[in-house]
Coordinates of C-alpha atoms in Angstrom, one line a residue:
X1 CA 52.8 41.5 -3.9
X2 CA 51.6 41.5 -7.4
X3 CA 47.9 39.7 -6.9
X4 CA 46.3 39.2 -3.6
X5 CA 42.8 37.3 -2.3
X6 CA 41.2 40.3 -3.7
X7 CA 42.6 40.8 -7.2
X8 CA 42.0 36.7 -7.5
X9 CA 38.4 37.3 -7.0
X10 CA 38.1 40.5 -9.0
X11 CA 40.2 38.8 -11.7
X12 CA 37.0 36.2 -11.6
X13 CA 34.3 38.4 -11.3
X14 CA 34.9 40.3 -14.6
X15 CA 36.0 37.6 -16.6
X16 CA 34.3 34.5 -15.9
X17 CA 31.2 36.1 -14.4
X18 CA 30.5 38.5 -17.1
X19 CA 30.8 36.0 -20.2
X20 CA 28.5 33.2 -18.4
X21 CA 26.4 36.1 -18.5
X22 CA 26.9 36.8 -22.0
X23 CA 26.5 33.6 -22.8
X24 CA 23.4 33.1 -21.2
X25 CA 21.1 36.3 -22.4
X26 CA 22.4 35.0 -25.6
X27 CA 20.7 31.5 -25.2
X28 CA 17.4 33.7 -23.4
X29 CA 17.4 35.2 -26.3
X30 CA 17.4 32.8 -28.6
X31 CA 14.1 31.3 -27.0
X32 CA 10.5 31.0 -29.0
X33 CA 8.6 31.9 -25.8
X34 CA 6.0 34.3 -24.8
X35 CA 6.9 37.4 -22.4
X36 CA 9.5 36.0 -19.7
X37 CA 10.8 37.3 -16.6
X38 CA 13.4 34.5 -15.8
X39 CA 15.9 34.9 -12.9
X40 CA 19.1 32.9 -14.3
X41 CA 21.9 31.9 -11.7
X42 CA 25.2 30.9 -12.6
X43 CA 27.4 29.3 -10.0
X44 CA 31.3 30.4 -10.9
X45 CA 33.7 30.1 -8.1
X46 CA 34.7 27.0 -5.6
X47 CA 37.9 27.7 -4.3
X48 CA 40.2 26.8 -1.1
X49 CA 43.3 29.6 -1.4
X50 CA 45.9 28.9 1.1
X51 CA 48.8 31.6 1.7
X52 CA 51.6 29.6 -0.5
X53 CA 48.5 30.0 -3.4
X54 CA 48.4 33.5 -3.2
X55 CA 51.9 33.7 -2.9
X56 CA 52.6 31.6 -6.1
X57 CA 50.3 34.3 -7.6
X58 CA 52.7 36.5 -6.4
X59 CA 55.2 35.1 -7.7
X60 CA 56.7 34.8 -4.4
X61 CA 56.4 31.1 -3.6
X62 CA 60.0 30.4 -4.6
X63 CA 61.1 32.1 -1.6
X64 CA 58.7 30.7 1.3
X65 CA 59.8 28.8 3.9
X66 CA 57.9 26.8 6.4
X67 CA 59.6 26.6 10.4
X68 CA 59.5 23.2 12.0
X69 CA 56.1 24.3 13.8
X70 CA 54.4 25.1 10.6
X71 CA 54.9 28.6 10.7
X72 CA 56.1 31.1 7.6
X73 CA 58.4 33.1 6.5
X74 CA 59.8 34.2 3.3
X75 CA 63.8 34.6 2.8
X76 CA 65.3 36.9 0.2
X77 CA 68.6 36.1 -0.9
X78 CA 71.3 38.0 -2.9
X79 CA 74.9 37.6 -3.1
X80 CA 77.2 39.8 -3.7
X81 CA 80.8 39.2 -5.3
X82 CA 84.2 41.0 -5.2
X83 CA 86.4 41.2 -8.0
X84 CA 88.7 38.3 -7.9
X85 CA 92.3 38.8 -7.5
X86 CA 93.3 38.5 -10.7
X87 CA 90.8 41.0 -11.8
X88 CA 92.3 43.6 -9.5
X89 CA 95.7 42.4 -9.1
X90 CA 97.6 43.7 -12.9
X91 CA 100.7 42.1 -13.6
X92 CA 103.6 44.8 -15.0
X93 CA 105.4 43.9 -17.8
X94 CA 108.7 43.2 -17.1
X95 CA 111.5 43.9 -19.5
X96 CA 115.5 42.6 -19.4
X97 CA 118.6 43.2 -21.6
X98 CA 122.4 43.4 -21.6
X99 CA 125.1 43.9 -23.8
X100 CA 127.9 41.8 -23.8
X101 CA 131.6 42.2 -24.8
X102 CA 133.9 39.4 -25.6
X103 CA 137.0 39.5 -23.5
X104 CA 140.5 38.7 -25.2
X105 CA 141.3 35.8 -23.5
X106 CA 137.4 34.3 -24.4
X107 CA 138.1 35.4 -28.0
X108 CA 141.8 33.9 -28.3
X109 CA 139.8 30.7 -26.7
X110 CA 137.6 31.4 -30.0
X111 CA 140.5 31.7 -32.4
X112 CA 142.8 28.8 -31.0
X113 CA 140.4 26.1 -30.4
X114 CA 137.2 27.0 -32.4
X115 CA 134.9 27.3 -29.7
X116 CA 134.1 28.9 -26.1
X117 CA 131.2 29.0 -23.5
X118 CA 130.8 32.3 -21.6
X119 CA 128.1 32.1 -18.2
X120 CA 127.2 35.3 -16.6
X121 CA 125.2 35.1 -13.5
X122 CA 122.4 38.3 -12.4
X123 CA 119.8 39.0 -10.5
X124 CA 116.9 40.7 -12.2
X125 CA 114.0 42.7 -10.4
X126 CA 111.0 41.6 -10.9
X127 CA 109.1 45.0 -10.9
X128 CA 105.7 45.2 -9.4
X129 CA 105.1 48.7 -7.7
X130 CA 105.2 48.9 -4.3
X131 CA 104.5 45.2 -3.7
X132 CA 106.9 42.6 -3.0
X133 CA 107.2 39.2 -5.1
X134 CA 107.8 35.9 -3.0
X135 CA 106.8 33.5 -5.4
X136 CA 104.7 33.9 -8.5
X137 CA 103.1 30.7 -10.5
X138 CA 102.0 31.6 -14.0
X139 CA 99.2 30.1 -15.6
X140 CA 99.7 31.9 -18.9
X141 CA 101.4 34.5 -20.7
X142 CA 104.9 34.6 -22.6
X143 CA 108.5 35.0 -22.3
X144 CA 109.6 36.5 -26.0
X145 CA 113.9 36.5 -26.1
X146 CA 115.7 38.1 -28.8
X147 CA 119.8 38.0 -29.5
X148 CA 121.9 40.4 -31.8
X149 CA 125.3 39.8 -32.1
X150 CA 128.5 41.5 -34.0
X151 CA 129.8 37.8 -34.4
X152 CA 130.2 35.8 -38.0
X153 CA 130.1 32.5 -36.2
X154 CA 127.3 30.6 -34.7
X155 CA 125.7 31.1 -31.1
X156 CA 123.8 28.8 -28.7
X157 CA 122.2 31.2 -26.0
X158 CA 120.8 29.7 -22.7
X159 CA 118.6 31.6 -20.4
X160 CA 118.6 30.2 -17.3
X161 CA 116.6 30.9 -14.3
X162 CA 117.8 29.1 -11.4
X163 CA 115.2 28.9 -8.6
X164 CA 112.5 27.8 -11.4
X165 CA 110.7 25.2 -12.8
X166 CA 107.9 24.7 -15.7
X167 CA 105.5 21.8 -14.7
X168 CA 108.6 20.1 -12.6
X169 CA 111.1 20.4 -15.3
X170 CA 114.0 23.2 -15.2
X171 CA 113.1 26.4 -17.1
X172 CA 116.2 27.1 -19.5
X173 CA 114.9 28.0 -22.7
X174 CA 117.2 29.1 -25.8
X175 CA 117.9 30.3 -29.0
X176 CA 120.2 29.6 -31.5
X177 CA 121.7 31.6 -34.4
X178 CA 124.3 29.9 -37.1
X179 CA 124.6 33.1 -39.7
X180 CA 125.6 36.7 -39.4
X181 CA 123.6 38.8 -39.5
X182 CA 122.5 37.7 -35.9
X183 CA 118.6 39.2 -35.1
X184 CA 116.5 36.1 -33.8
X185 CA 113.6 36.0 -31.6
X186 CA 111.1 33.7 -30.2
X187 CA 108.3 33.4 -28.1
X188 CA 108.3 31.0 -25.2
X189 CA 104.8 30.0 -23.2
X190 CA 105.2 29.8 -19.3
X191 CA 102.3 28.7 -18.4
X192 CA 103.1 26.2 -15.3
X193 CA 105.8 28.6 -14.5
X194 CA 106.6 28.3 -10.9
X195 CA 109.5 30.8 -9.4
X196 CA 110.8 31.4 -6.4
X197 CA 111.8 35.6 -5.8
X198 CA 113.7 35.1 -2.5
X199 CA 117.0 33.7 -3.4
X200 CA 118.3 36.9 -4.3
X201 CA 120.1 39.9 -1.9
X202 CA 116.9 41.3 -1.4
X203 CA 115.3 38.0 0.0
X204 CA 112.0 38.8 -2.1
X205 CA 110.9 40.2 -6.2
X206 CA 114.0 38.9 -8.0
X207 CA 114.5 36.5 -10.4
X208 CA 118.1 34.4 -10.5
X209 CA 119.2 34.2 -13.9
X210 CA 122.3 32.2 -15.8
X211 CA 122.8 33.3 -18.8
X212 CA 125.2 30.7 -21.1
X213 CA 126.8 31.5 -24.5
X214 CA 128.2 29.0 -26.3
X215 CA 130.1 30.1 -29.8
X216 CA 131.4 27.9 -32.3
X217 CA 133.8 29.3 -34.8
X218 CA 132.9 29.8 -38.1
X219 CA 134.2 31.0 -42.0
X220 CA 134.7 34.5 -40.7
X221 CA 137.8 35.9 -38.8
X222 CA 137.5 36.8 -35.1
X223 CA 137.6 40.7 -34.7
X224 CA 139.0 42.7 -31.7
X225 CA 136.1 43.8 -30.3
X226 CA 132.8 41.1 -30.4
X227 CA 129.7 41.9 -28.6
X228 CA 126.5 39.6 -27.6
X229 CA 122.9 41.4 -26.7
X230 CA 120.0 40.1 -25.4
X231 CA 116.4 41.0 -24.4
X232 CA 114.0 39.0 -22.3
X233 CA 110.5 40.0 -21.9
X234 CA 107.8 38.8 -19.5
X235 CA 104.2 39.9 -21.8
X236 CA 100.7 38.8 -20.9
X237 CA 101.6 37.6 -17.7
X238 CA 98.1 35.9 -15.8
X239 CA 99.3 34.5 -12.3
X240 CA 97.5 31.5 -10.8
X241 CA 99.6 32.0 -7.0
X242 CA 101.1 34.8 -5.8
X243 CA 103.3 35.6 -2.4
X244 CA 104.1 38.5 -0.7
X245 CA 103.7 41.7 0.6
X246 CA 100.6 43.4 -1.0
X247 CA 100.1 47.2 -0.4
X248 CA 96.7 48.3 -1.1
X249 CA 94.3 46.8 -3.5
X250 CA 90.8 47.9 -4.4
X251 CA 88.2 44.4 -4.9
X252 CA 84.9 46.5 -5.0
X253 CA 82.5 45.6 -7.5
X254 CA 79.9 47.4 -8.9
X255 CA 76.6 48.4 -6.3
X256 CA 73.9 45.6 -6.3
X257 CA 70.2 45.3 -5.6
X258 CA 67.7 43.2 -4.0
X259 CA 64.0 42.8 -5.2
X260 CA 61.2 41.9 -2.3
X261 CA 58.0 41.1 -4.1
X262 CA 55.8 41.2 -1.2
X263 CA 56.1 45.0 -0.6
X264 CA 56.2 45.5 -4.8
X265 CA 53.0 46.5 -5.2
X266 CA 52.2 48.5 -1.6
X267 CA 50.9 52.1 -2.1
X268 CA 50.6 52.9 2.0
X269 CA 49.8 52.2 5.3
X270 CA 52.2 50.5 8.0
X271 CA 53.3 46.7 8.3
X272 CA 55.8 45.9 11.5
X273 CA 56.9 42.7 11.7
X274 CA 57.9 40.9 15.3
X275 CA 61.2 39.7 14.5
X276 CA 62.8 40.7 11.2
X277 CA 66.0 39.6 10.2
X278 CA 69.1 40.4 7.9
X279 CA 72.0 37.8 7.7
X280 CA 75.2 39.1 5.9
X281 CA 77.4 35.7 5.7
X282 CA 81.3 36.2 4.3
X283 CA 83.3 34.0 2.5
X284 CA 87.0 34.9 2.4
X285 CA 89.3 33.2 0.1
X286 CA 92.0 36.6 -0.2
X287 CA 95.3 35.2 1.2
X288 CA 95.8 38.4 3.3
X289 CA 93.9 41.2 5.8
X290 CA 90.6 42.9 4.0
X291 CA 88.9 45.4 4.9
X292 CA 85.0 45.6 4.2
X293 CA 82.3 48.1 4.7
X294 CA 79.0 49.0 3.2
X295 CA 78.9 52.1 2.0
X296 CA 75.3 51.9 1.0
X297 CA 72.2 49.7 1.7
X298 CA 68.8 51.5 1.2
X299 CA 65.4 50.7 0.7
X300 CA 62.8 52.2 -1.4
X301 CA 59.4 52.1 -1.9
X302 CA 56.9 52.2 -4.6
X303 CA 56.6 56.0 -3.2
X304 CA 60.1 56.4 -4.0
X305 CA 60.9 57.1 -0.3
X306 CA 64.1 56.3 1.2
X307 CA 65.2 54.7 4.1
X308 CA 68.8 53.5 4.6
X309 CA 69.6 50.7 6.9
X310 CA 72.0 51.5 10.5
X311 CA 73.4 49.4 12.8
X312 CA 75.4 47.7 10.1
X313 CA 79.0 47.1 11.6
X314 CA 82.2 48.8 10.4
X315 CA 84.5 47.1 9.4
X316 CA 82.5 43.8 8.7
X317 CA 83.6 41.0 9.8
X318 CA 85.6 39.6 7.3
X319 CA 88.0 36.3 8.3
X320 CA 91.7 36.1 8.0
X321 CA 93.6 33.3 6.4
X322 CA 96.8 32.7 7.3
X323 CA 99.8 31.3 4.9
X324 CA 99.1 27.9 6.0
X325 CA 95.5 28.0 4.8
X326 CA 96.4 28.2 0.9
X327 CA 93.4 27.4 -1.1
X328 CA 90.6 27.4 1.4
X329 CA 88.0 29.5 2.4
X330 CA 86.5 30.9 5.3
X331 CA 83.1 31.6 6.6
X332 CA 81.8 34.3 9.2
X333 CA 78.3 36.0 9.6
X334 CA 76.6 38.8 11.5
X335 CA 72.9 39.2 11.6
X336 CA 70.9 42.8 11.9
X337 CA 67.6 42.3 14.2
X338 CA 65.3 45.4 15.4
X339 CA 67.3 45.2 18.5
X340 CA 70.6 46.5 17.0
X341 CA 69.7 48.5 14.4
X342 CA 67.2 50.7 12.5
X343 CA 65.2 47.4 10.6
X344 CA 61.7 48.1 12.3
X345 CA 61.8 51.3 10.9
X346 CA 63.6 50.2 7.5
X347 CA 61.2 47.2 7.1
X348 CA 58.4 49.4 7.8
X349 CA 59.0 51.5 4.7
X350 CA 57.7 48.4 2.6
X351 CA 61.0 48.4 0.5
X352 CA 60.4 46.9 -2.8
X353 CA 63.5 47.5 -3.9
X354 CA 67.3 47.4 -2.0
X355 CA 70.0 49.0 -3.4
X356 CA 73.4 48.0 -1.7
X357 CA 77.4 48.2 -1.9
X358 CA 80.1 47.0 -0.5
X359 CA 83.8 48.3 -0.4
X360 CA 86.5 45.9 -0.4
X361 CA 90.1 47.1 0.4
X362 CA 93.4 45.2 1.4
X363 CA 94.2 47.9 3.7
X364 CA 97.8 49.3 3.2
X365 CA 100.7 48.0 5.7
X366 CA 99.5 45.1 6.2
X367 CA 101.9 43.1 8.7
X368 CA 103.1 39.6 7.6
X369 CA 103.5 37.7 3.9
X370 CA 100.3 36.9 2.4
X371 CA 99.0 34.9 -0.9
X372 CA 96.6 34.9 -3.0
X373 CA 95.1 32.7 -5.9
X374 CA 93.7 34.1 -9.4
X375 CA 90.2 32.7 -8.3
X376 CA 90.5 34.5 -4.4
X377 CA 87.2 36.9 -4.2
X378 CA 85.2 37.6 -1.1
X379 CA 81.7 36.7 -1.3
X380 CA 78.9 38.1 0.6
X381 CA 75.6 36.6 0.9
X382 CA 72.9 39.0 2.4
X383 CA 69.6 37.0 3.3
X384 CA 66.5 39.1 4.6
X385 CA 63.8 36.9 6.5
X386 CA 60.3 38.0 6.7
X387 CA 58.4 35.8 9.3
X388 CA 54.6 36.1 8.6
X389 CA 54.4 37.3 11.7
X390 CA 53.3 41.1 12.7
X391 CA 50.7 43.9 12.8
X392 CA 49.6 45.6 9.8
X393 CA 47.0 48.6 10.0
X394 CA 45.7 50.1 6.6
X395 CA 48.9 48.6 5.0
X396 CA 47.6 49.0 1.3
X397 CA 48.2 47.5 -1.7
X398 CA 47.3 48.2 -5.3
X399 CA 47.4 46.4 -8.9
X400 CA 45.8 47.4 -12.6
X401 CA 43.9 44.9 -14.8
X402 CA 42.6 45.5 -18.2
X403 CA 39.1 45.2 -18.4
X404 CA 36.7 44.9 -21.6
X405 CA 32.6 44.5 -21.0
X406 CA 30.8 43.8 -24.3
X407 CA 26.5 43.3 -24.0
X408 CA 25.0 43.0 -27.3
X409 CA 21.3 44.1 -25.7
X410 CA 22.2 45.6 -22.5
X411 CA 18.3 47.1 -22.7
X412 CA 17.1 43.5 -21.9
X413 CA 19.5 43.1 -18.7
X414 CA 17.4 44.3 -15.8
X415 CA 20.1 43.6 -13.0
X416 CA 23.1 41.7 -11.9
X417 CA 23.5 41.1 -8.8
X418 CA 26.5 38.7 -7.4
X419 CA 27.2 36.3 -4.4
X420 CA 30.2 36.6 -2.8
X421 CA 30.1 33.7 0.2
X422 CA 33.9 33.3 2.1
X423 CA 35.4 31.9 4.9
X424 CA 38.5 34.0 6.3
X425 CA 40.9 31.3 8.1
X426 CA 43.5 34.0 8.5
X427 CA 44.0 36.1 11.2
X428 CA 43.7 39.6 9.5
X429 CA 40.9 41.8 8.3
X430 CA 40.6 42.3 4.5
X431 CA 38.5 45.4 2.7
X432 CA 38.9 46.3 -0.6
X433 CA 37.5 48.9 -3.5
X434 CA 37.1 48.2 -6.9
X435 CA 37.5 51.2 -9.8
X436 CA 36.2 51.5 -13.1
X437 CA 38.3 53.4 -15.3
X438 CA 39.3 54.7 -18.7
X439 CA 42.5 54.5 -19.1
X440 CA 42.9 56.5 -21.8
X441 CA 41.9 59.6 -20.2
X442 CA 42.4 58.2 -16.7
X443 CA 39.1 59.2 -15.5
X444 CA 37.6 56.9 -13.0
X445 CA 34.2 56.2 -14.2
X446 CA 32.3 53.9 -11.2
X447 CA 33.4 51.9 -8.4
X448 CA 31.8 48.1 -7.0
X449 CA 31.4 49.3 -3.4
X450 CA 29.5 52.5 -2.2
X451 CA 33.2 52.9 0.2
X452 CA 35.8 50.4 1.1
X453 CA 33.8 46.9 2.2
X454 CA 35.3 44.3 4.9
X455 CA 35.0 41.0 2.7
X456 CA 36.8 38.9 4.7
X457 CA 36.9 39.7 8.7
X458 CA 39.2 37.8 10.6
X459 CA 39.4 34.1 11.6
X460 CA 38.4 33.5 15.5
X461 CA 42.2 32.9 17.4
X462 CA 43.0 31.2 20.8
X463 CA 44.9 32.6 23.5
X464 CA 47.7 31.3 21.4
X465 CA 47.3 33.5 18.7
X466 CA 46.2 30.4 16.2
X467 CA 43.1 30.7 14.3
X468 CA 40.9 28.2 15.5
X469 CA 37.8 29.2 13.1
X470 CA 37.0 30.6 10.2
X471 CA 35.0 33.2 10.2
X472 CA 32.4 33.4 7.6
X473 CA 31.0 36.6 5.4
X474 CA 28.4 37.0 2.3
X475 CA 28.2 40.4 0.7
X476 CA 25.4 40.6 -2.5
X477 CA 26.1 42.9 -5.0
X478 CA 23.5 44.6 -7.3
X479 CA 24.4 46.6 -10.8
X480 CA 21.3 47.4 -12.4
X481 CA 21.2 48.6 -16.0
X482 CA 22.4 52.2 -15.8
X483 CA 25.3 51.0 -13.5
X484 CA 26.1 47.8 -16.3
X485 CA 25.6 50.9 -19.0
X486 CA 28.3 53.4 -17.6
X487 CA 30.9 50.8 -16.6
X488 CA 30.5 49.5 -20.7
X489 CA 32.7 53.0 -21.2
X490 CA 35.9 51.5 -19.2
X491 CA 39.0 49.4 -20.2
X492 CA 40.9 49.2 -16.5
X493 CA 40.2 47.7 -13.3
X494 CA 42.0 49.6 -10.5
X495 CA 42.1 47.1 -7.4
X496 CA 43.0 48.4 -3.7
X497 CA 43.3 46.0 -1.0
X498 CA 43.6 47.2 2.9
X499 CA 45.3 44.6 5.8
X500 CA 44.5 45.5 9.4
X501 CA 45.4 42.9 11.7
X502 CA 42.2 42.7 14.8
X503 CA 42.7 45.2 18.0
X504 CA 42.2 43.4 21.3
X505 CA 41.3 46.0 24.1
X506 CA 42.8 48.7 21.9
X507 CA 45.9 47.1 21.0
X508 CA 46.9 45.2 18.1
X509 CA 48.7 42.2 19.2
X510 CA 51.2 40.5 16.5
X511 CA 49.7 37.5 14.6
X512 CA 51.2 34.5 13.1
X513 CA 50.6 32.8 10.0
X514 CA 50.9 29.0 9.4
X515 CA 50.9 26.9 6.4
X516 CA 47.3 25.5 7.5
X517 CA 45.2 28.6 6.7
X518 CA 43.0 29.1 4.2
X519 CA 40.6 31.1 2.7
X520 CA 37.0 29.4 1.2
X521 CA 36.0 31.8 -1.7
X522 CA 32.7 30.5 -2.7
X523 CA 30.9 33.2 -6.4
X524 CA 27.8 33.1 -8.2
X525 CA 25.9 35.6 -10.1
X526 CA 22.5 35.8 -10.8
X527 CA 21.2 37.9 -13.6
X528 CA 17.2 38.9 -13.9
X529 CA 16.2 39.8 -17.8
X530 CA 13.9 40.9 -19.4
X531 CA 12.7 39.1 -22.8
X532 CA 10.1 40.6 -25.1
X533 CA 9.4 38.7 -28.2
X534 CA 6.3 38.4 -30.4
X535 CA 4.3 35.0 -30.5

């Protein structure tokens, strides 16, 4: 927690107190009077802080949540991504050719007549390790086909593939060549390429091709031997569906972490919460079996200590979606409570900081077909609740504020002395030291309280455990000159707040926090100077 009740009302005390004060020995000074001993109070502070204020100052409000009977709790949310499928899925290219050879009844066809259509029917293999191809719809990449050809005469080549189409249309494209030598090429987009791979002998990854030639005669003579090539090239192929058999594919992404603010700033002491809580929800949209597991969630302090989280399950529980379930997505969940694994104890480290991965596999040998889109991922999103609701004893936390005390005639201020009047509605015990200190040589040079100081004791609970008065506190605070003299010397506040929740018959029951407390923070300063100043 980045401020708290206390660094509010330090924040106040050595900004606005000290330049009212400033500003008011300059206007005592500035007075045609005789010999004057005035007494000059200054109210500063009015103030009503509930916990969502203190929280805002914390930067925490964003995640607070109030429960239907007004109670608490903050929820930390991060969400974890896979790589999709297309990121882990790479498409081979595939590469196809042939050589042809004219027979001699085709060429006497040729000779005699002037023209002749040849069709060849293959199956090619559409390579792709050791997975196996149903289907496969392109939403990009490029089909480049070339032809060479010993012929003088002119070609019309069709490339067929039978158990295809290209937005609903039939995918034939071809090429043409009318002059010797023959060496064209060209580049065909497939995106909305849709073909099915199980019409061949294998019943899955190949492609049913008709290849068609049709030559027209032309000026030069028709030789013995004539030959036709061809190469076919899938390149830059991006899939929008796939279907198949899958072996095993690899969808981790890179480790994440997860920021709790509230602990951010705590330098010791132990908070345990009554019912902590941390929901891991899944969202699966891989068309086939996946295996997940965290492989790391730990917790770390502003100590840099440690503690990793157990009790986590393994494998998670990730759902299945079946062929018939193209396109959707499905949700499961598991939650973590101090019941089933380690969280008191994880929690109770005051992690500031999560660091957490997950592995995601398609384990090999999978049973079955399976599918899966370009866009298929699992997501996982991990929420951490913290109910205000708990025992804390010395739990500490600590910030730094710069600080910067100018008195032009500190010899004419006799004393300070400040007012601090509040009304704890919470039910926890507050105390709380302030340091002077140069930064520079990060010596401490004075602190505000002779030792730590309860400022704001607990508000008065039921047998219910709900304050049911405030309970209020005034603390005075002198610094006379030599005090206001040495703390001129330092540029930093250092601010340590303590949290002990009350003991009842040498326990410490758990307390609850609602969205009704409050803290009244009521400041004034009174500073006694001395003028001296000729008639």
């Amino acid at each position: 927690m980045k401020n708290s009740i206390l660094v509010v009302m330090s924040c106040l005390v050595f900004s606005a107190c000290i330049s009212d004060i400033t500003d008011t020995v300059d206007k005592v000074q500035n007075t045609k009077s005789i010999q004057w001993n005035p007494t000059i109070a200054v109210p500063l502070v009015y103030s009503r802080l509930a916990l969502r204020d203190l929280l805002d100052e914390a930067g925490d409000i964003d995640f607070l949540e109030v429960e239907s009977d007004g109670s608490l709790k903050l929820v930390y949310s991060d969400e974890y991504i896979s790589q999709t499928a297309e990121e882990a899925i790479d498409l081979e290219d595939q590469s196809y050719g042939e050589t042809f050879t004219l027979s001699v009844s085709e060429l006497a066809a040729l000779n005699s007549s002037g023209t002749v259509t040849v069709t060849y029917e293959r199956e090619l293999t559409y390579i792709s390790g050791p997975n196996e191809t149903d289907r496969i719809s392109f939403k990009a990449g490029d089909l480049v086909m070339g032809l060479t050809s010993t012929l003088d005469h002119e070609i019309d080549f069709t490339f067929r593939l039978l158990d295809a189409t290209q937005n609903g249309n039939a995918f034939e494209p071809t090429l043409n060549s009318s002059s010797f030598p023959h060496n064209v090429a060209e580049r065909i987009d497939i995106a909305g390429l849709d073909i099915d791979c199980t019409q061949g002998t294998l019943g899955h990854s190949q492609l049913r091709v008709e290849i068609e030639m049709t030559i027209t005669k032309g000026g030069g003579a028709v030789k013995p031997v004539e030959t036709i090539s061809y190469t076919a090239e899938l390149e830059n192929q991006q899939f929008q569906f796939m279907q198949g058999f899958f072996d095993t594919q690899n969808f981790s992404s890179a480790s994440s972490s997860l920021d709790l603010a509230f602990f951010e700033n705590s330098t010791g002491g132990s908070f345990t919460l009554a019912d902590p809580r941390i929901q891991m929800i899944f969202s699966n949209s891989l068309g086939f079996p996946v295996q997940a597991s965290v492989v790391q969630f730990d917790g770390t302090n502003s100590e840099n200590n440690t503690v990793g989280l157990t009790g986590l399950p393994d494998p998670l529980p990730v759902p299945i979606l079946s062929l018939s379930e193209v396109g959707q997505v499905k949700v499961d969940s598991f939650s973590l409570n101090k019941g089933n694994s380690n969280l008191a104890d994880f929690i109770n480290n005051r992690p500031s900081d999560i660091a957490y991965e997950v592995s995601v596999t398609s384990p090999s040998g999978s049973a079955g077909r399976q599918w899966v889109l370009d866009t298929s991922k699992l997501g996982v999103k991990i929420n951490v609740e913290v109910p205000f609701e708990g025992t804390a004893r010395d739990f500490s936390i600590e910030s730094t504020e710069s600080f910067n005390l100018e008195l032009e005639s500190t010899q004419e201020l006799k004393e300070v002395l400040m007012r601090l009047y509040t009304e704890n509605g919470f039910p926890i015990d507050v105390a709380t030291q302030v340091y002077f200190e140069d930064s520079v040589g990060n010596v401490l040079i004075d602190s505000l309280f002779d030792s730590d100081n309860l400022i704001l004791p607990a508000g008065q609970l039921d047998g219910s455990g709900r304050v049911i008065s405030a309970n209020p506190k005034t603390i005075d605070i002198t610094l006379d000159n030599d005090r206001v003299e040495r703390i001129l010397d330092a540029n930093r506040l250092r601010i340590k707040v303590f949290f002990n929740t009350p003991f009842d018959n040498g326990t410490q029951p758990d307390v609850k926090f609602f969205d009704d407390y409050d803290i009244l923070i009521q400041l004034g300063v009174q500073a006694e100077i001395l003028v001296e100043q000729d008639l």
